[in-house]
Coordinates of C-alpha atoms in Angstrom, one line a residue:
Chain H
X1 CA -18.4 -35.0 -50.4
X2 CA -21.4 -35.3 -47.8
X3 CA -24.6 -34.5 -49.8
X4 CA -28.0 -34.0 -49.1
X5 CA -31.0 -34.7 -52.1
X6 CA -34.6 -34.2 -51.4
X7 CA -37.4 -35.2 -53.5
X8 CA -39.5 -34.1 -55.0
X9 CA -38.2 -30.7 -55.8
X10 CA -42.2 -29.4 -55.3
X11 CA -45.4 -30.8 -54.6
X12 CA -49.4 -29.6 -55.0
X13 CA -51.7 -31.5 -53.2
X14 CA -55.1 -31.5 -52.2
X15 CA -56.4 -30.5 -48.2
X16 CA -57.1 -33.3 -46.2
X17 CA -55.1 -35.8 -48.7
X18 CA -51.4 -37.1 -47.4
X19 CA -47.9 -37.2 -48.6
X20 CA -44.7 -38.0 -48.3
X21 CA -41.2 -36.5 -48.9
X22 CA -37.8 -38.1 -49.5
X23 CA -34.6 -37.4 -48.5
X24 CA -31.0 -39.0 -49.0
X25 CA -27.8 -38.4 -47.8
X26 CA -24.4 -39.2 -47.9
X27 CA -23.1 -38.0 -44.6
X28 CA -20.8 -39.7 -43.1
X29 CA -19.7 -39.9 -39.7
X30 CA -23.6 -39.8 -39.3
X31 CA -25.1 -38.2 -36.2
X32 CA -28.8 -37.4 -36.9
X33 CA -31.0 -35.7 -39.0
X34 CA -33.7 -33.2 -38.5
X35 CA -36.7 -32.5 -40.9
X36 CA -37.3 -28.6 -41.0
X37 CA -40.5 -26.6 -41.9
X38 CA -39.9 -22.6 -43.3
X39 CA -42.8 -20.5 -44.2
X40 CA -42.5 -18.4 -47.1
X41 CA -40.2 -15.8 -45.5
X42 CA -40.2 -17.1 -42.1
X43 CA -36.9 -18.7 -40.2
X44 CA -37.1 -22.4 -40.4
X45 CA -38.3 -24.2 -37.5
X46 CA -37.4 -27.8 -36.4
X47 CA -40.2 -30.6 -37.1
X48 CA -38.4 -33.8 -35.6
X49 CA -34.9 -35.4 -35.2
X50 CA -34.2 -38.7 -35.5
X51 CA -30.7 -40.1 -34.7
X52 CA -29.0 -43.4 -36.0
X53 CA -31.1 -45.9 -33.5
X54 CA -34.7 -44.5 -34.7
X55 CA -36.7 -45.8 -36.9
X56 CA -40.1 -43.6 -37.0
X57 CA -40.6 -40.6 -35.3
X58 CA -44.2 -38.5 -35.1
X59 CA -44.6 -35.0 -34.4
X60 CA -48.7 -34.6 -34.9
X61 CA -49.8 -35.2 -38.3
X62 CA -45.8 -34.8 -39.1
X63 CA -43.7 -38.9 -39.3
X64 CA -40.6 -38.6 -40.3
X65 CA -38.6 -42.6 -40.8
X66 CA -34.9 -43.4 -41.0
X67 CA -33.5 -46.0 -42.8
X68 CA -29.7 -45.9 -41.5
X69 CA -28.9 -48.2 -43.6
X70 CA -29.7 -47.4 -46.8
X71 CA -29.1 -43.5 -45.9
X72 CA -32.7 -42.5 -46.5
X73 CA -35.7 -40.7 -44.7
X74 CA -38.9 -39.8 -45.1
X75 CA -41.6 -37.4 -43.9
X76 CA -45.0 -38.4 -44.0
X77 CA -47.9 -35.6 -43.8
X78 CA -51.6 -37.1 -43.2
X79 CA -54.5 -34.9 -43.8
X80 CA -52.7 -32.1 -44.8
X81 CA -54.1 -28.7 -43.9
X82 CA -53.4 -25.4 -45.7
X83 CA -51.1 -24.5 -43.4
X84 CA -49.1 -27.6 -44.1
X85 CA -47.5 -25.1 -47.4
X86 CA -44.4 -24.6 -46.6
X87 CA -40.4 -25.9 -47.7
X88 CA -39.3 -28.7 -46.1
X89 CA -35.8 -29.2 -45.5
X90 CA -33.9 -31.9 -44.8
X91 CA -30.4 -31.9 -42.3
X92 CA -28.2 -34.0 -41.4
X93 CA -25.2 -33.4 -39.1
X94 CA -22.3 -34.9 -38.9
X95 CA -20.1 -35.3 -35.8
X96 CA -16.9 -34.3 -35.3
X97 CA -15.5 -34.4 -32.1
X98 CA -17.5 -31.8 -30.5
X99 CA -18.8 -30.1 -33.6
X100 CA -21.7 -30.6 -35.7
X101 CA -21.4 -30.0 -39.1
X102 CA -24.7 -29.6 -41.1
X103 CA -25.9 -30.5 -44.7
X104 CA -28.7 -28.6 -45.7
X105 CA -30.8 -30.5 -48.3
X106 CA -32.4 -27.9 -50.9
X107 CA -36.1 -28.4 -49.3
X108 CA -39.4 -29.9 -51.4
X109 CA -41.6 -27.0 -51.6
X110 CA -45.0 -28.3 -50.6
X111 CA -48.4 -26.3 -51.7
X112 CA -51.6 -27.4 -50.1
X113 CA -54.6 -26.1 -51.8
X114 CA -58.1 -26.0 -51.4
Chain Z
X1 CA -37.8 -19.8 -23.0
X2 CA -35.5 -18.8 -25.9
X3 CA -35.8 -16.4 -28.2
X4 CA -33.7 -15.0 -31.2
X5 CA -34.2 -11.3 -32.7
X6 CA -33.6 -10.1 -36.2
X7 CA -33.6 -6.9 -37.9
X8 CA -34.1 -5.4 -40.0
X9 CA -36.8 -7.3 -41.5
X10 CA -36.7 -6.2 -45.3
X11 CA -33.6 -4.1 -46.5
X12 CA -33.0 -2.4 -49.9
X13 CA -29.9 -1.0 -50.7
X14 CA -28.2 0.4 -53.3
X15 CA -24.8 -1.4 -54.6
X16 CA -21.8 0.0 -53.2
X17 CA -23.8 0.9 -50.0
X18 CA -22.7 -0.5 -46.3
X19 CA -24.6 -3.2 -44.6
X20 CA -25.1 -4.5 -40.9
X21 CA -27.8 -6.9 -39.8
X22 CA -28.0 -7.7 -36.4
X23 CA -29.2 -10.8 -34.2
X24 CA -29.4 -10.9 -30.4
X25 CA -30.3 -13.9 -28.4
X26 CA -32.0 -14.3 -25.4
X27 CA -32.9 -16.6 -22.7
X28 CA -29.4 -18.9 -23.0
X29 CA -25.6 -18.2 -22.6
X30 CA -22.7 -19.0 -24.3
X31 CA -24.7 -20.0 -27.6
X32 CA -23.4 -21.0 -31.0
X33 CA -24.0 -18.0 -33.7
X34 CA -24.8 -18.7 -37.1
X35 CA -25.0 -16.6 -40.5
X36 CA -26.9 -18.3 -43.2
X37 CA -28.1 -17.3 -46.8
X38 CA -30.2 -18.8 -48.2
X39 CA -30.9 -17.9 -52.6
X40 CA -34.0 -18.8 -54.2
X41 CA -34.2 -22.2 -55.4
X42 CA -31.0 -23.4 -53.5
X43 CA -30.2 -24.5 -50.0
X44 CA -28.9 -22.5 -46.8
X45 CA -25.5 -21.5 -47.3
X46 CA -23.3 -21.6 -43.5
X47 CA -21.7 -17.9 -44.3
X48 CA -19.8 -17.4 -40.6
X49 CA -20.3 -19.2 -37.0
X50 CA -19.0 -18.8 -33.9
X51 CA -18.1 -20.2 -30.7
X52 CA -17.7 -17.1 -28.8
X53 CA -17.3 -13.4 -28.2
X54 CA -14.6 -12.3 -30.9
X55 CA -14.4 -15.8 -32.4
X56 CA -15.7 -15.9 -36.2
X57 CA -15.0 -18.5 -38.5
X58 CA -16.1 -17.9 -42.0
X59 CA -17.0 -20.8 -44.6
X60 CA -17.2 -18.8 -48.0
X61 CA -14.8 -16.0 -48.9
X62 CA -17.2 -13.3 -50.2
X63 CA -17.9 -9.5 -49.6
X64 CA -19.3 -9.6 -45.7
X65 CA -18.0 -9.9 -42.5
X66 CA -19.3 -10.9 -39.2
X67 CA -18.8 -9.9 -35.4
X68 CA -19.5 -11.0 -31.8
X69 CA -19.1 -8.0 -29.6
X70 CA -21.3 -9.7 -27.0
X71 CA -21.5 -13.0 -25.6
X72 CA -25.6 -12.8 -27.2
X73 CA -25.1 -10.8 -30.3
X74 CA -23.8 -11.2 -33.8
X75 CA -23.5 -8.8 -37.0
X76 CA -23.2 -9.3 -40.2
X77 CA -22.0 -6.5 -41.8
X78 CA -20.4 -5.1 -45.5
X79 CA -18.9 -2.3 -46.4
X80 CA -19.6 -1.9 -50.1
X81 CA -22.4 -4.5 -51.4
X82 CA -22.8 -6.0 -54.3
X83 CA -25.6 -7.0 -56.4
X84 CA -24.7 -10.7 -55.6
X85 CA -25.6 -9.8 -51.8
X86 CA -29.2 -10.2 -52.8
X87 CA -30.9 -12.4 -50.7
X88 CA -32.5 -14.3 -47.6
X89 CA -30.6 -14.0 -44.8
X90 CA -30.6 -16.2 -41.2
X91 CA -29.3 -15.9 -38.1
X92 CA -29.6 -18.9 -35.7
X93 CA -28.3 -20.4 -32.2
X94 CA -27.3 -23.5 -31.0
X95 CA -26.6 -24.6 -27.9
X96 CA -22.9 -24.1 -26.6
X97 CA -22.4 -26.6 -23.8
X98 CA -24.6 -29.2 -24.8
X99 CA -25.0 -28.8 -28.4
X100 CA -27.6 -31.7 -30.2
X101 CA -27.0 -29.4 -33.3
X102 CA -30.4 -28.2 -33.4
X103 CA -30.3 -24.8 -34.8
X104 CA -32.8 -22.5 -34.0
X105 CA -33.3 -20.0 -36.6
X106 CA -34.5 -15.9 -36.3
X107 CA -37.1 -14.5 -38.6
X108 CA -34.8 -13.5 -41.6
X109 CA -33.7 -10.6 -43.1
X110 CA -34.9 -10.2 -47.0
X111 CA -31.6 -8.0 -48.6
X112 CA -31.8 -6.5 -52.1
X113 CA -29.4 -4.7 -53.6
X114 CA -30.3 -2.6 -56.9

């Protein structure tokens, strides 16, 4: 069963301090995976999307890494702001012919405070 | 550009009531629709896609239904809900010709049923 486990589950930080969030996966046939901000009541919206031959991808203060291999990525915040609180989810599709099908991780809720 | 519309924002409705949320997309043709719920603490669910005018698929039995009477909109819609109903719901679009499986998500629509 493809599965999709982010960690941590939440997260408080400090402004101007940085973390990082995990994500693994057991999607298989792999086709790429997207990191996904959502505001609190707000529509998710795409951060980055890294596909099986990337390594490290960086959207701003946003760097999300792929390990292929061992089925794991990250996303690495630096000097988070407060508008870096948000959920974070994790996706990873899955190609089928000419279909995607998506895993949704369950998101690391991130709170940035002053 | 793109653009995806959502309505009603917030909904509350009494259990046994009908339902229909609508989603309209603009600025592409022949896009992938998505319904999505998403419950607090747990990750999107795929609730019903589709490919084209009149074609729905649906991934969870359950009490709602979905329709594409245009090539740009899509409906979700019940005719007596239950308190189960409750919660965040997301239309998205992906592209139909050359889909990367990026969704792209509306605003949401916050359901409760009392």
């Amino acid at each position: 069963k493809n599965q999709v486990e982010q960690s941590p589950q939440s997260l408080i930080i400090l402004e101007g301090k940085n973390c990082t969030l995990q994500c693994n996966y057991t999607v298989s046939p792999f086709s790429n995976l997207r990191w996904y901000k959502q505001d609190t009541g707000r529509g998710p919206v795409s951060l980055t999307i890294m596909t099986f031959s990337e390594n490290t991808k960086s959207n701003g203060r946003y760097t999300a890494t792929l390990d292929a291999d061992t089925k794991q990525s990250s996303l690495h915040i630096t000097a988070s702001q407060l508008s870096d609180s948000a959920s974070y989810i994790c996706v990873v599709s899955e190609k089928n012919r000419s279909n995607y099908k998506l895993t949704f991780g369950k998101g690391t809720l991130l709170t940035v405070n002053p | 550009s793109q653009t995806i519309h959502q309505w009603p924002a917030t909904l509350v409705q009494p259990v046994g009531s009908p339902l229909s949320l609508e989603c309209t997309v603009e600025g592409t043709s022949n896009p992938n629709l998505y319904w999505y719920r998403q419950a607090a603490g747990r990750g999107l669910q795929l609730l019903f896609y589709s490919v084209g005018i009149g074609q729905i698929s649906s991934e969870v039995p359950q009490n709602l239904s979905a329709s594409r009477p245009q090539d740009r909109q899509f409906i979700l819609s019940s005719k007596k809900l239950l308190l189960s109903d409750s919660g965040f719901y997301l239309c998205a679009w992906s592209e139909g010709r050359r889909n990367t499986g990026e969704l792209f998500f509306g605003e949401g629509s916050r359901l409760t049923v009392l």
